[in-house]
Coordinates of C-alpha atoms and ligand atoms in Angstrom, one line a residue:
Chain A
X59 CA -0.1 -0.1 0.0
X60 CA 1.4 3.5 -0.8
X61 CA 0.4 6.9 1.1
X62 CA 0.4 10.3 -0.5
X63 CA 0.0 13.9 0.9
X64 CA -1.0 16.9 -1.3
X65 CA -0.1 19.8 0.9
X66 CA -1.5 22.6 -0.1
X67 CA -1.8 26.4 1.2
X68 CA -5.5 26.0 1.8
X69 CA -6.2 22.8 2.4
X70 CA -4.7 19.0 2.8
X71 CA -5.3 15.7 1.2
X72 CA -4.2 12.4 2.4
X73 CA -4.6 9.3 0.8
X74 CA -3.5 5.7 0.3
X75 CA -3.5 3.7 -2.8
X76 CA -2.4 0.6 -4.4
X77 CA 0.5 0.0 -6.6
X78 CA -1.5 0.8 -9.7
X79 CA -2.2 4.2 -8.1
X80 CA -5.9 3.8 -7.4
X81 CA -7.0 5.9 -4.5
X82 CA -8.5 3.7 -1.8
X83 CA -9.1 6.0 0.8
X84 CA -8.7 10.0 1.1
X85 CA -9.3 12.7 3.2
X86 CA -9.2 16.4 3.0
X87 CA -8.8 19.3 5.8
X88 CA -8.3 23.1 5.8
X89 CA -4.5 23.9 6.4
X90 CA -4.6 25.7 10.0
X91 CA -1.4 25.4 11.8
X92 CA 1.2 22.4 12.2
X93 CA 0.5 21.1 15.0
X94 CA -3.2 20.3 14.4
X95 CA -2.6 19.5 10.7
X96 CA -0.3 17.2 12.3
X97 CA -2.6 15.3 14.0
X98 CA -5.1 15.2 11.6
X99 CA -2.5 13.5 9.1
X100 CA -1.3 11.2 11.6
X101 CA -4.8 9.9 12.6
X102 CA -5.6 9.3 8.7
X103 CA -2.8 6.8 8.2
X104 CA -2.3 5.2 11.4
X105 CA -5.6 3.2 10.4
X106 CA -3.5 1.6 7.5
X107 CA -0.8 -0.7 9.2
X108 CA 0.4 -2.0 5.4
X109 CA 1.7 1.4 4.2
X110 CA 5.0 0.8 2.4
X111 CA 6.1 4.2 1.2
X112 CA 5.0 7.8 1.2
X113 CA 5.3 10.6 -1.2
X114 CA 4.4 14.2 0.0
X115 CA 4.0 17.2 -2.6
X116 CA 4.0 20.4 -0.3
X117 CA 3.2 24.2 -0.7
X118 CA 6.7 26.0 -0.5
X119 CA 9.2 27.1 -0.9
X120 CA 10.3 24.1 0.7
X121 CA 14.1 22.7 1.4
X122 CA 14.8 19.5 -1.2
X123 CA 18.6 19.6 -1.0
X124 CA 19.4 16.8 1.0
X125 CA 22.9 18.0 2.4
X126 CA 21.5 21.3 3.3
X127 CA 20.2 21.8 6.9
X128 CA 16.9 22.6 5.7
X129 CA 16.1 19.5 3.6
X130 CA 12.5 18.7 4.6
X131 CA 11.4 22.0 5.6
X132 CA 8.9 24.4 4.6
X133 CA 10.9 27.6 4.6
X134 CA 10.2 31.3 3.3
X135 CA 6.3 30.8 3.0
X136 CA 4.3 34.0 3.6
X137 CA 2.0 31.1 5.9
X138 CA 3.7 32.7 9.0
X139 CA 2.9 29.5 11.2
X140 CA 4.6 27.2 8.7
X141 CA 7.6 29.0 8.3
X142 CA 11.0 26.8 8.9
X143 CA 8.5 23.8 9.6
X144 CA 10.3 20.5 9.4
X145 CA 7.6 18.7 8.1
X146 CA 9.5 16.1 6.4
X147 CA 11.1 15.1 9.7
X148 CA 8.1 15.6 11.9
X149 CA 6.6 12.8 9.6
X150 CA 9.9 10.8 9.9
X151 CA 9.5 10.9 13.5
X152 CA 6.1 9.0 13.1
X153 CA 6.7 6.4 10.4
X154 CA 9.5 4.1 9.4
X155 CA 8.8 3.7 5.7
X156 CA 10.7 6.2 2.9
X157 CA 9.0 9.1 2.4
X158 CA 9.5 11.0 -1.0
X159 CA 9.4 14.8 -0.5
X160 CA 8.8 17.8 -3.5
X161 CA 6.9 20.4 -4.6
X162 CA 3.0 20.4 -4.8
X163 CA 3.3 21.3 -8.4
X164 CA 6.1 18.8 -8.9
X165 CA 3.8 16.1 -7.6
X166 CA 1.1 17.3 -9.7
X167 CA 3.3 17.4 -12.8
X168 CA 4.7 13.7 -12.0
X169 CA 1.1 12.4 -11.9
X170 CA 0.4 14.1 -15.3
X171 CA 3.5 12.9 -16.6
X172 CA 3.1 9.4 -15.9
X173 CA -0.8 8.9 -16.2
X174 CA -2.4 12.1 -17.4
X175 CA -1.7 14.6 -20.1
X176 CA 2.0 13.6 -20.3
X177 CA 1.7 10.0 -20.4
X178 CA 3.1 9.2 -23.9
X179 CA 5.8 12.1 -23.5
X180 CA 9.6 12.1 -22.2
X181 CA 8.9 15.9 -20.9
X182 CA 6.5 17.8 -19.8
X183 CA 5.9 21.3 -17.6
X184 CA 3.1 21.6 -15.4
X185 CA 1.7 25.4 -14.6
X186 CA -1.0 25.6 -12.2
X187 CA -2.9 29.2 -12.5
X188 CA -4.6 29.9 -9.4
X189 CA -4.3 31.8 -6.5
X190 CA -0.2 31.5 -7.1
X191 CA 1.3 30.6 -10.3
X192 CA 3.8 27.6 -10.1
X193 CA 5.1 25.3 -12.4
X194 CA 7.3 21.9 -12.1
X195 CA 9.0 20.0 -15.0
X196 CA 10.2 16.3 -15.8
X197 CA 12.8 15.5 -18.4
X198 CA 13.1 11.6 -18.8
X199 CA 11.3 10.9 -15.6
X200 CA 13.4 13.2 -13.5
X201 CA 12.6 16.5 -12.3
X202 CA 14.1 19.9 -13.3
X203 CA 15.7 21.1 -10.3
X204 CA 19.5 22.0 -9.0
X205 CA 20.3 24.2 -6.1
X206 CA 16.5 24.2 -5.1
X207 CA 12.9 23.7 -7.0
X208 CA 12.1 25.6 -9.8
X209 CA 9.8 29.2 -8.9
X210 CA 8.4 29.1 -12.8
X211 CA 5.8 31.5 -11.6
X212 CA 7.4 34.5 -11.1
X213 CA 9.7 35.0 -14.1
X214 CA 9.9 38.3 -15.2
X215 CA 7.7 39.5 -18.3
X216 CA 7.3 42.2 -20.6
X217 CA 4.2 44.7 -19.7
X218 CA 1.1 44.0 -22.1
X219 CA 1.1 47.4 -24.1
X220 CA -2.7 48.3 -22.9
X221 CA -1.9 47.0 -19.3
X222 CA -1.0 49.5 -16.8
X223 CA -1.6 47.2 -13.9
X224 CA 1.3 47.2 -11.5
X225 CA 0.7 43.3 -10.5
X226 CA 0.0 41.8 -7.1
X227 CA 3.1 39.7 -6.4
X228 CA 4.4 40.8 -2.8
X229 CA 8.0 40.1 -4.0
X230 CA 8.1 41.3 -7.5
X231 CA 4.6 43.2 -8.5
X232 CA 4.2 42.6 -12.1
X233 CA 5.8 38.8 -12.5
X234 CA 4.3 35.9 -14.0
X235 CA 2.0 35.5 -10.8
X236 CA 1.4 39.1 -10.0
X237 CA 0.0 39.5 -13.4
X238 CA -1.9 36.5 -14.1
X239 CA -2.8 34.5 -10.9
X240 CA -6.6 34.5 -10.0
X241 CA -5.9 37.6 -7.2
X242 CA -4.4 39.5 -9.9
X243 CA -7.3 39.1 -12.2
X244 CA -9.5 40.2 -9.0
X245 CA -7.2 43.1 -8.4
X246 CA -7.5 44.6 -11.9
X247 CA -11.7 44.0 -12.5
X248 CA -12.6 44.4 -9.3
X249 CA -14.6 41.3 -9.3
X250 CA -13.8 37.5 -8.6
X251 CA -12.4 35.7 -11.7
X252 CA -14.7 33.2 -11.5
X253 CA -17.4 35.6 -11.6
X254 CA -16.1 37.6 -14.5
X255 CA -17.6 37.6 -18.3
X256 CA -16.4 35.4 -20.9
X257 CA -16.0 38.2 -23.0
X258 CA -14.0 40.7 -21.0
X259 CA -10.6 41.9 -22.3
X260 CA -8.8 40.6 -19.4
X261 CA -8.9 37.5 -20.5
X262 CA -6.7 38.4 -23.8
X263 CA -4.2 39.9 -21.6
X264 CA -4.2 36.7 -19.1
X265 CA -3.6 34.6 -22.5
X266 CA -0.9 37.0 -23.7
X267 CA 1.3 36.7 -20.1
X268 CA 1.1 33.1 -20.1
X269 CA 1.9 32.9 -23.4
X270 CA 4.7 35.0 -23.1
X271 CA 5.9 32.7 -20.0
X272 CA 5.3 29.5 -22.3
X273 CA 7.5 31.0 -24.7
X274 CA 10.3 31.6 -22.6
X275 CA 10.0 28.0 -21.0
X276 CA 9.7 26.6 -24.3
X277 CA 13.1 28.3 -25.6
X278 CA 14.8 27.1 -22.4
X279 CA 13.5 23.7 -21.8
X280 CA 12.2 22.7 -25.0
X281 CA 9.5 20.0 -23.5
X282 CA 7.3 17.8 -25.6
X283 CA 4.2 19.0 -23.7
X284 CA 3.1 21.7 -21.3
X285 CA -0.2 21.2 -19.2
X286 CA -2.2 24.3 -17.8
X287 CA -4.3 23.5 -14.5
X288 CA -5.5 25.2 -11.6
X289 CA -8.4 27.2 -10.9
X290 CA -8.3 30.2 -13.7
X291 CA -8.0 27.6 -16.3
X292 CA -11.6 26.9 -15.3
X293 CA -12.6 29.8 -17.8
X294 CA -12.0 27.9 -21.2
X295 CA -11.3 31.2 -22.5
X296 CA -7.9 31.5 -20.8
X297 CA -6.5 28.5 -23.0
X298 CA -8.1 29.8 -26.3
X299 CA -6.0 32.8 -25.8
X300 CA -3.0 31.2 -24.6
X301 CA -2.9 29.0 -27.7
X302 CA -3.5 31.7 -30.2
X303 CA -1.1 34.3 -28.4
X304 CA 1.8 31.5 -28.0
X305 CA 1.7 30.6 -31.8
X306 CA 1.7 34.6 -32.4
X307 CA 4.4 34.8 -30.6
X308 CA 6.6 31.8 -31.7
X309 CA 6.2 33.0 -35.1
X310 CA 7.5 29.4 -36.2
X311 CA 10.9 30.6 -34.9
X312 CA 11.6 27.0 -33.1
X313 CA 9.7 23.8 -33.6
X314 CA 7.0 22.9 -31.4
X315 CA 4.1 20.1 -31.5
X316 CA 1.2 21.3 -33.0
X317 CA -0.2 24.2 -30.4
X318 CA -3.5 22.1 -29.8
X319 CA -1.3 18.9 -29.1
X320 CA 1.6 21.3 -26.8
X321 CA -0.7 23.2 -24.7
X322 CA -3.1 21.0 -23.1
X323 CA -5.4 20.5 -20.0
X324 CA -4.4 18.2 -16.9
X325 CA -6.3 15.0 -17.5
X326 CA -6.4 14.0 -13.8
X327 CA -8.1 17.0 -12.4
X328 CA -7.9 17.2 -8.7
X329 CA -6.4 14.0 -8.5
X330 CA -2.8 14.9 -10.3
X331 CA -1.4 15.9 -7.0
X332 CA -2.3 13.0 -4.8
X333 CA -1.3 10.6 -7.7
X334 CA 1.8 12.2 -8.1
X335 CA 2.5 11.8 -4.5
X336 CA 1.9 8.0 -4.8
X337 CA 4.0 7.7 -7.7
X338 CA 6.7 9.1 -5.6
X339 CA 6.1 6.8 -2.7
X340 CA 6.4 3.9 -5.4
X341 CA 9.6 5.2 -6.6
X342 CA 11.3 4.5 -3.5
X343 CA 10.3 1.0 -3.3
Chain B
X266 CA 41.8 7.8 -29.7
X267 CA 39.0 10.2 -29.6
X268 CA 37.6 12.7 -32.3
X269 CA 35.6 16.1 -32.1
X270 CA 34.4 18.9 -34.4
X271 CA 33.2 22.3 -32.9
X272 CA 31.5 23.7 -36.3
X273 CA 31.0 27.4 -35.4
X274 CA 29.5 29.6 -37.9
X275 CA 32.8 31.5 -38.7
X276 CA 35.1 28.7 -38.3
X277 CA 35.3 24.7 -37.8
X278 CA 37.9 23.2 -35.2
X279 CA 38.6 19.4 -35.7
X280 CA 40.7 17.8 -33.2
X281 CA 42.0 14.3 -31.9
X282 CA 42.5 14.0 -28.5
X283 CA 43.0 11.0 -25.7
X284 CA 40.8 9.3 -23.3
X285 CA 41.9 12.0 -20.8
X286 CA 40.8 14.6 -23.2
X287 CA 43.9 15.9 -23.8
X288 CA 44.3 17.5 -27.3
X289 CA 46.7 15.4 -29.5
X290 CA 46.5 17.2 -32.8
X291 CA 43.9 19.8 -33.9
X292 CA 43.3 22.4 -37.0
X293 CA 40.8 25.0 -37.7
X294 CA 39.6 26.8 -41.2
X295 CA 36.8 29.3 -42.1
X296 CA 33.3 27.9 -42.6
X297 CA 32.6 28.4 -46.3
X298 CA 30.3 25.8 -47.8
X299 CA 29.6 22.4 -47.1
X300 CA 31.2 20.3 -49.7
X301 CA 34.7 22.4 -49.0
X302 CA 34.6 22.3 -45.3
X303 CA 33.5 18.5 -45.6
X304 CA 36.5 17.8 -47.6
X305 CA 38.9 19.5 -45.1
X306 CA 37.3 18.1 -42.0
X307 CA 38.0 14.3 -43.9
X308 CA 41.3 15.3 -45.0
X309 CA 42.3 16.1 -41.1
X310 CA 41.0 12.8 -39.7
X311 CA 41.5 10.6 -42.5
X312 CA 45.3 10.8 -41.1
X313 CA 44.2 9.2 -38.2
X314 CA 43.3 5.4 -38.1
X315 CA 42.9 4.5 -34.5
X316 CA 39.5 6.9 -34.0
X317 CA 37.0 5.2 -31.6
X318 CA 34.3 7.8 -31.6
X319 CA 33.8 11.4 -32.7
X320 CA 31.6 14.4 -30.9
X321 CA 30.4 17.2 -33.1
X322 CA 29.0 20.5 -31.2
X323 CA 27.1 22.3 -34.3
X324 CA 26.4 26.0 -35.0
X325 CA 22.4 25.5 -35.6
X326 CA 19.4 25.3 -35.3
X327 CA 19.8 21.3 -35.3
X328 CA 17.9 18.5 -35.7
X329 CA 18.3 16.4 -32.4
X330 CA 15.5 14.4 -32.5
X331 CA 16.7 10.6 -33.5
X332 CA 13.2 9.3 -34.7
X333 CA 12.8 13.1 -36.9
X334 CA 13.5 13.0 -40.4
X335 CA 16.0 15.8 -39.8
X336 CA 18.2 14.2 -37.2
X337 CA 21.6 15.2 -37.9
X338 CA 21.0 18.6 -40.2
X339 CA 21.9 21.7 -39.7
X340 CA 18.1 23.2 -40.0
X341 CA 16.9 26.7 -40.5
X342 CA 20.4 28.4 -39.9
X343 CA 20.5 31.9 -41.6
X344 CA 23.6 30.8 -43.6
X345 CA 22.0 29.8 -46.6
X346 CA 24.3 27.2 -47.7
X347 CA 24.1 25.2 -44.9
X348 CA 20.2 25.2 -44.7
X349 CA 19.0 22.1 -44.5
X350 CA 22.4 20.2 -44.9
X351 CA 22.7 16.8 -43.4
X352 CA 26.0 17.1 -41.6
X353 CA 26.0 13.9 -39.4
X354 CA 24.7 11.8 -42.2
X355 CA 27.5 13.2 -44.2
X356 CA 30.2 12.4 -41.9
X357 CA 28.5 9.0 -41.1
X358 CA 29.0 8.1 -44.9
X359 CA 32.5 8.3 -44.3
X360 CA 33.2 6.9 -40.8
X361 CA 31.9 3.7 -39.3
X362 CA 32.9 5.0 -35.5
X363 CA 29.9 6.3 -33.4
X364 CA 29.4 9.9 -33.8
X365 CA 27.6 12.2 -31.1
X366 CA 25.7 15.0 -32.3
X367 CA 24.8 18.3 -30.3
X368 CA 24.9 21.8 -30.5
X369 CA 27.9 23.9 -30.4
X370 CA 26.5 25.7 -27.0
X371 CA 25.9 22.0 -25.5
X372 CA 29.1 21.0 -26.4
X373 CA 31.0 23.9 -24.6
X374 CA 28.6 23.1 -21.6
X375 CA 29.5 19.8 -21.3
X376 CA 33.4 20.5 -21.6
X377 CA 33.0 23.2 -18.9
X378 CA 30.6 20.8 -17.0
X379 CA 33.4 18.0 -16.6
X380 CA 36.5 19.6 -16.8
X381 CA 36.2 23.3 -16.4
X382 CA 34.0 25.9 -14.5
X383 CA 31.1 23.3 -13.6
X384 CA 33.3 20.2 -12.4
X385 CA 32.2 20.0 -9.6
X386 CA 28.4 20.6 -9.8
X387 CA 25.8 18.4 -10.5
X388 CA 24.0 21.0 -12.9
X389 CA 25.1 24.4 -14.9
X390 CA 24.2 26.5 -17.6
X391 CA 26.6 27.8 -20.1
X392 CA 25.9 31.0 -22.1
X393 CA 27.9 32.4 -24.8
X394 CA 27.3 35.9 -25.4
X395 CA 28.9 36.8 -28.8
X396 CA 28.0 37.5 -32.2
X397 CA 24.7 35.5 -31.2
X398 CA 23.8 34.5 -27.6
X399 CA 23.2 31.0 -27.2
X400 CA 23.1 28.6 -24.1
X401 CA 23.3 25.0 -22.8
X402 CA 22.2 23.2 -19.9
X403 CA 23.3 20.1 -18.1
X404 CA 21.5 18.5 -15.4
X405 CA 22.9 15.3 -13.6
X406 CA 25.0 14.6 -16.6
X407 CA 22.2 15.4 -19.1
X408 CA 21.6 18.0 -21.6
X409 CA 18.1 19.6 -21.2
X410 CA 16.3 19.1 -24.3
X411 CA 12.9 17.7 -25.6
X412 CA 11.2 18.3 -28.6
X413 CA 14.5 20.0 -29.7
X414 CA 17.6 21.7 -28.1
X415 CA 17.4 25.0 -25.9
X416 CA 17.7 28.4 -27.6
X417 CA 17.8 30.3 -24.3
X418 CA 19.2 33.2 -26.1
X419 CA 16.0 34.4 -27.7
X420 CA 13.8 34.6 -24.6
X421 CA 11.7 38.2 -24.2
X422 CA 13.0 40.5 -22.0
X423 CA 11.5 43.5 -20.4
X424 CA 13.3 46.9 -21.9
X425 CA 15.2 48.6 -19.9
X426 CA 13.7 52.0 -19.0
X427 CA 16.8 53.9 -20.6
X428 CA 16.9 51.8 -23.4
X429 CA 14.7 52.8 -26.6
X430 CA 17.2 50.4 -28.9
X431 CA 14.8 48.1 -31.0
X432 CA 17.3 45.2 -31.2
X433 CA 19.0 43.2 -33.8
X434 CA 17.8 39.9 -33.9
X435 CA 16.3 39.4 -37.2
X436 CA 13.8 36.9 -35.9
X437 CA 12.6 39.1 -32.7
X438 CA 14.1 42.5 -32.5
X439 CA 14.4 42.8 -28.7
X440 CA 14.7 39.1 -27.2
X441 CA 17.8 38.6 -25.6
X442 CA 20.1 37.9 -28.3
X443 CA 18.8 41.3 -30.0
X444 CA 19.7 43.5 -27.3
X445 CA 23.1 42.1 -25.4
X446 CA 24.7 40.2 -28.4
X447 CA 28.1 42.2 -29.8
X448 CA 26.4 43.0 -33.0
X449 CA 23.5 44.8 -30.6
X450 CA 26.3 46.8 -28.9
X451 CA 27.7 47.8 -32.0
X452 CA 24.6 48.7 -33.7
X453 CA 23.5 51.0 -30.3
X454 CA 27.1 52.5 -29.9
X455 CA 28.3 52.9 -33.5
X456 CA 31.6 51.4 -32.5
X457 CA 33.1 47.7 -32.5
X458 CA 32.1 46.3 -29.0
X459 CA 35.8 45.4 -28.5
X460 CA 36.6 48.8 -29.0
X461 CA 34.4 50.4 -26.6
X462 CA 35.1 52.5 -23.3
X463 CA 35.0 50.4 -20.3
X464 CA 32.9 53.3 -18.5
X465 CA 30.7 53.6 -21.5
X466 CA 27.1 53.4 -20.0
X467 CA 26.1 50.6 -22.5
X468 CA 27.9 48.0 -20.3
X469 CA 25.3 48.4 -17.4
X470 CA 22.4 47.8 -19.7
X471 CA 24.3 44.7 -21.1
X472 CA 24.5 43.5 -17.4
X473 CA 21.0 44.4 -16.8
X474 CA 19.6 42.9 -19.9
X475 CA 22.0 39.5 -18.8
X476 CA 20.8 39.5 -15.3
X477 CA 17.1 39.5 -16.4
X478 CA 18.0 36.4 -18.4
X479 CA 20.0 34.8 -15.7
X480 CA 17.2 35.5 -13.5
X481 CA 14.7 33.9 -15.3
X482 CA 16.7 30.7 -16.0
X483 CA 17.6 30.3 -12.2
X484 CA 14.0 30.5 -11.4
X485 CA 13.1 28.1 -14.1
X486 CA 15.8 25.5 -13.7
X487 CA 17.7 26.6 -10.6
X488 CA 21.2 25.8 -11.8
X489 CA 24.0 25.2 -9.2
X490 CA 26.5 27.4 -11.6
X491 CA 26.4 29.8 -14.6
X492 CA 29.1 30.1 -16.9
X493 CA 29.1 33.2 -19.1
X494 CA 31.7 32.7 -22.1
X495 CA 31.8 34.3 -25.3
X496 CA 33.9 37.7 -26.9
X497 CA 31.4 40.2 -25.2
X498 CA 32.7 38.5 -21.8
X499 CA 36.1 39.9 -22.9
X500 CA 35.1 43.1 -21.5
X501 CA 35.4 42.5 -17.8
X502 CA 32.8 45.0 -16.7
X503 CA 30.1 43.1 -18.1
X504 CA 30.9 40.2 -15.4
X505 CA 30.7 42.7 -12.8
X506 CA 27.6 44.4 -14.1
X507 CA 25.8 40.9 -14.4
X508 CA 26.5 40.1 -10.9
X509 CA 25.3 43.5 -9.3
X510 CA 22.2 43.4 -11.3
X511 CA 21.3 39.8 -10.9
X512 CA 21.7 40.5 -7.1
X513 CA 19.4 43.4 -7.0
X514 CA 17.0 41.7 -9.3
X515 CA 16.9 38.5 -7.3
X516 CA 16.5 40.5 -3.9
X517 CA 17.0 37.4 -2.2
X518 CA 13.8 35.9 -3.7
X519 CA 15.3 32.0 -3.9
X520 CA 18.5 31.0 -2.6
X521 CA 21.5 30.7 -5.0
X522 CA 25.0 30.1 -4.1
X523 CA 26.9 33.2 -3.6
X524 CA 27.0 35.2 -6.4
X525 CA 30.9 35.1 -7.0
X526 CA 30.3 31.7 -6.8
X527 CA 27.1 31.3 -9.1
X528 CA 27.9 33.6 -11.9
X529 CA 31.7 32.5 -13.5
X530 CA 33.7 32.6 -16.4
X531 CA 34.5 29.7 -18.4
X532 CA 37.8 27.9 -17.2
X533 CA 38.6 25.9 -20.7
X534 CA 38.9 29.0 -22.9
X535 CA 38.6 28.4 -26.5
X536 CA 38.9 24.7 -25.7
X537 CA 35.4 24.4 -24.3
X538 CA 33.7 23.1 -27.2
X539 CA 36.3 20.8 -28.4
X540 CA 36.8 19.4 -25.0
X541 CA 33.1 18.6 -24.8
X542 CA 33.3 17.2 -28.1
X543 CA 36.0 14.4 -26.9
X544 CA 33.5 13.9 -24.0
X545 CA 30.6 13.6 -26.0
X546 CA 32.9 11.0 -28.3
X547 CA 33.8 9.0 -24.8
X548 CA 30.0 8.6 -23.5
X549 CA 29.7 6.4 -26.6
X550 CA 31.9 3.8 -26.2
Ligands
ADP814 N1 -14.2 29.3 -13.3 C1 -13.1 30.3 -12.8 N2 -12.9 31.3 -13.9 C2 -11.6 31.9 -13.4 N3 -11.1 31.9 -12.3 C3 -11.5 31.0 -11.6 C4 -12.3 30.1 -11.8 N4 -12.7 29.3 -10.6 C5 -11.4 29.5 -9.8 N5 -10.6 30.7 -10.6 C6 -9.7 31.4 -9.9 O1 -8.9 30.2 -9.4 C7 -8.1 30.7 -7.9 C8 -8.0 29.5 -7.1 O2 -7.4 28.4 -7.8 P1 -6.9 27.0 -7.4 O3 -6.3 26.5 -8.1 O4 -8.4 26.6 -7.3 O5 -6.6 27.4 -5.8 P2 -5.1 27.1 -5.3 O6 -4.2 28.1 -6.2 O7 -5.6 28.0 -4.0 O8 -4.6 26.1 -5.0 C9 -8.9 31.9 -7.6 O9 -8.1 33.2 -7.5 C10 -9.9 32.2 -8.4 O10 -10.6 33.1 -8.3
ADP815 N1 37.0 42.8 -25.4 C1 35.4 42.8 -26.1 N2 34.7 43.4 -25.6 C2 33.4 43.6 -25.8 N3 33.1 42.5 -26.9 C3 34.0 41.9 -27.6 C4 35.2 41.7 -27.3 N4 36.0 41.3 -28.2 C5 34.9 40.5 -29.0 N5 33.9 41.0 -28.9 C6 32.6 40.7 -29.5 O1 32.4 39.6 -29.6 C7 31.5 39.1 -30.5 C8 32.2 38.0 -30.9 O2 32.3 37.1 -30.2 P1 32.9 35.4 -30.1 O3 32.2 34.6 -28.8 O4 34.4 35.8 -30.4 O5 32.4 34.8 -31.5 P2 31.1 33.9 -32.1 O6 29.9 34.3 -31.0 O7 31.0 34.3 -33.8 O8 31.6 32.6 -32.0 C9 32.1 40.4 -31.6 O9 30.7 41.1 -31.6 C10 33.0 41.6 -30.9 O10 32.5 42.5 -31.0
ZN816 ZN1 6.7 37.0 -7.8
ZN817 ZN1 15.9 36.1 -31.2

């Protein structure tokens, strides 16, 4: 039996699954403070005594360098109670089985790579466009990471000529997340993104910024597929706009798969992250 | 005995070396047209009958997908005579030994990764800032590539507020290469980059643009080291400006190695590419 945790800034999902990554049982609860959350996690998993390994995909930033003192920690998160919290260390106090540790977006990427929209490819990027913008990349089965994990939601973009918006990223203002996340849309137009009309011009701008980011990712990584998830992608107009703008900006400069094959939605839906956690666990066996 | 070719847009370098990557013999000649160049290549290597494998680092774009019909080709290069030229195929007609095939910048990256400025790291990026701007990345011994090879010199940047320059990239105008290559410097100021005073304000701008690019690479890839080569880096002011601007823009947002350890010059000098070619050859044995 495999175990997985999707540790999100808003809610935690815990699940156990079989070796085919079918979910046998799951639970979820709001992210409050570490002690309370940890008690719920342990309450859930303690009911299963056949767990062989666990995979955790966590909100971050997190420490992923096994040789660094902050390995396994949630580090400089804006969520004060979770800052410098030794999440993996705490889990290891309770469990003897091996535990894999990566970011929430890497876990979702892993799920989609093996069983979802990336399953026939050797490389893919998964980008979530929600409360924040975050991404993970897998090439030949391995995450792209080095000194730390990717933070591809915070790249610098060129401002759209008709967009004076300063952005909402607390660190950078108008980085990708600052310009194209759900809260950025809400701040621009004064209405929650999910309540905004399909024909509002802001969707073209969001499409433009995402396309710019995708173009840079493409030139740097040349993935075979890019998967766009997160709440903002529920507005179907966004995908249409991204593809149109991407094709315009790319202008055939480098080869990519045909745009409808290249820029796609996730196919595991809400299960991408937790499935990725199970896969991460399985890799430890 | 190993063989290597560094196929540049201006000149070709051919070399043979031993298994410790010492260069035993080398030659170089201007890049003219394929038949003439090929005759010179073959003339050089035919003198050695103990070659076990060869590595080629070529100017591009090139076809690197082994399953695609353009594998081994120089593809859409502005050099008309070399466009859609089956370079690897032509070499394979003459030689029975295995031949590795990658971009010129990937080969230089491989040399620096194993024997130069990246040799104690698991991941690095090599960026050349010369007539063009191009880059390669290696993570855990493998090139970052997927549907094609990286074209990281052409990413989109935000214009510097004091820089109205439109850029010289024939494809994009003001992409990184369009703004920060040697020809971009010359076009801006009307003097060859190597003749320009150290105190000219353009160096700060070049530093700014390169720092912006390095910031995006950092957020997407998180390499342990970035190596900056190419003719423009001969102006020592550039490295100083890049590091200063990079630290300012990063503003501690993600961890990187200390900037003097992180952004460095190559240590193999002009031999990076040809050494990388020998390493590529060795990997085939
Ligand atoms: N149908 C929708 N259209 C556009 N935006 C949406 C829609 N539904 C949710 N959102 C936005 O997505 C964001 C939440 O993203 P989500 O991925 O669900 O959560 P999180 O990023 O917190 O994990 C919110 O900013 C919300 O406004
Ligand atoms: N000392 C120097 N300072 C600044 N720029 C230089 C210097 N030397 C050469 N360059 C510029 O570098 C470019 C050539 O780069 P190089 O890497 O040598 O060749 P290539 O990119 O063609 O392989 C030219 O545009 C030249 O103006
Ligand atoms: Zn940001
Ligand atoms: Zn360009």
